[in-house]
């Protein structure tokens, strides 16, 4: 049975979406029985389009884009948390308080990374950091 890692960020537009697609491509290449999905704690209607152009451009730069039609950002639900074998919030300082407010029973069940949004890191370095963290996670999951 395929296990799911759930990536969570604020808007489900940039960081978590990039991690989802990057993870899925590399998990497929490694033939791992894992898949990724992503959600947001506060999806915004202010975002332009379905997914950040920075994330889409970087995926294409690596030679792969989203494998399925790009969907709109999705709001995190308790059912998403229950279905995931592992949940990773992209930035502890930003997302732990949102988890505590919306899903207090899940706050301590989440693994927190330190991936910064575009207000604190440029897209090049921010997405590279996500790639490194995802590749390390894939190594960890491969060893299980």
XYZ file of C-alpha atoms in Angstrom:
144
model
C 0.000 0.000 0.000
C 1.304 3.429 -0.925
C 2.064 5.724 2.011
C 1.456 9.462 1.798
C 3.581 12.358 2.935
C 1.566 15.549 3.311
C 3.359 18.858 2.798
C 1.682 21.853 4.439
C 2.360 25.550 4.025
C 0.297 28.692 4.334
C -1.217 29.084 0.884
C -0.602 25.709 -0.829
C 0.680 27.735 -3.732
C 4.490 27.783 -3.599
C 6.455 25.775 -1.007
C 4.202 22.809 -0.295
C 3.177 22.505 -3.933
C 6.779 22.485 -5.092
C 7.705 19.904 -2.457
C 4.753 17.739 -3.529
C 5.684 17.648 -7.210
C 9.438 17.391 -6.606
C 8.895 14.531 -4.121
C 6.541 12.630 -6.432
C 8.915 12.778 -9.385
C 11.896 11.593 -7.350
C 9.889 8.928 -5.495
C 8.733 7.616 -8.877
C 12.315 7.541 -10.173
C 13.419 5.661 -7.045
C 10.416 3.318 -7.270
C 9.427 4.142 -3.686
C 5.956 3.216 -2.504
C 5.328 6.772 -1.297
C 3.415 9.666 -2.794
C 3.080 13.271 -1.731
C 0.125 15.585 -1.491
C -0.066 19.142 -0.203
C -2.454 21.519 1.482
C -2.518 25.034 2.909
C -3.421 26.380 6.316
C -4.715 29.654 4.869
C -5.115 29.453 1.076
C -5.554 32.888 -0.427
C -7.598 34.039 -3.371
C -4.934 36.700 -3.960
C -2.534 34.232 -5.593
C -2.405 34.398 -9.366
C -3.207 31.072 -10.995
C -3.111 27.587 -9.567
C 0.552 27.392 -8.596
C 3.487 29.767 -8.196
C 5.266 30.556 -11.441
C 8.554 30.195 -9.565
C 7.688 26.615 -8.620
C 6.417 25.762 -12.109
C 9.495 27.280 -13.771
C 11.852 25.368 -11.484
C 10.043 22.071 -12.081
C 10.327 22.637 -15.831
C 14.015 23.545 -15.419
C 14.515 20.073 -13.927
C 12.746 18.553 -16.902
C 9.421 17.751 -15.331
C 6.287 19.676 -14.692
C 3.268 18.618 -12.722
C 2.241 15.125 -13.890
C -1.467 15.872 -13.708
C -3.467 18.998 -14.404
C -2.503 21.731 -11.982
C -5.233 22.230 -9.409
C -6.125 25.217 -7.294
C -4.650 25.478 -3.778
C -6.502 23.366 -1.235
C -7.294 24.042 2.405
C -6.019 21.553 4.984
C -8.697 19.320 6.511
C -8.527 16.884 9.414
C -9.133 14.050 6.940
C -5.888 14.993 5.130
C -3.959 14.699 8.382
C -5.562 11.349 9.199
C -4.749 9.930 5.756
C -1.061 10.904 5.819
C 1.660 8.638 7.161
C 3.859 11.708 7.614
C 2.978 15.406 7.698
C 5.587 18.095 7.156
C 4.867 21.784 7.675
C 7.241 23.912 5.664
C 8.151 26.476 8.350
C 7.851 25.904 12.090
C 7.761 29.560 13.131
C 5.013 30.308 10.644
C 2.999 27.096 10.711
C 3.118 25.755 14.271
C 0.815 28.561 15.550
C -1.600 27.938 12.667
C -1.593 24.204 13.388
C -2.170 24.897 17.098
C -5.129 27.149 16.276
C -6.783 24.956 13.652
C -5.707 21.429 14.593
C -4.364 21.479 18.160
C -4.509 17.711 18.454
C -2.138 17.422 15.470
C 0.376 20.149 16.345
C 2.897 17.767 17.918
C 2.387 15.087 15.240
C 3.798 17.290 12.490
C 7.439 17.454 11.462
C 8.456 21.090 11.006
C 11.030 22.321 8.510
C 12.470 25.815 8.059
C 11.627 26.695 4.483
C 11.036 30.376 3.966
C 8.465 32.071 1.766
C 9.344 34.660 -0.862
C 9.225 37.499 1.655
C 12.324 36.057 3.391
C 14.149 34.082 0.681
C 14.481 34.445 -3.059
C 12.931 31.704 -5.180
C 16.268 30.243 -6.297
C 17.616 29.627 -2.793
C 14.206 28.819 -1.291
C 13.394 26.135 -3.835
C 16.931 24.729 -3.662
C 16.512 24.357 0.109
C 13.229 22.513 -0.419
C 14.901 20.206 -2.950
C 17.701 19.361 -0.504
C 15.226 18.645 2.291
C 13.026 16.507 0.041
C 16.003 14.506 -1.221
C 17.137 13.905 2.368
C 13.596 12.812 3.237
C 13.591 10.405 0.279
C 16.891 8.950 1.494
C 15.347 8.505 4.949
C 12.233 6.818 3.556
C 14.347 4.584 1.276
C 16.187 3.279 4.339
C 12.977 2.154 6.091
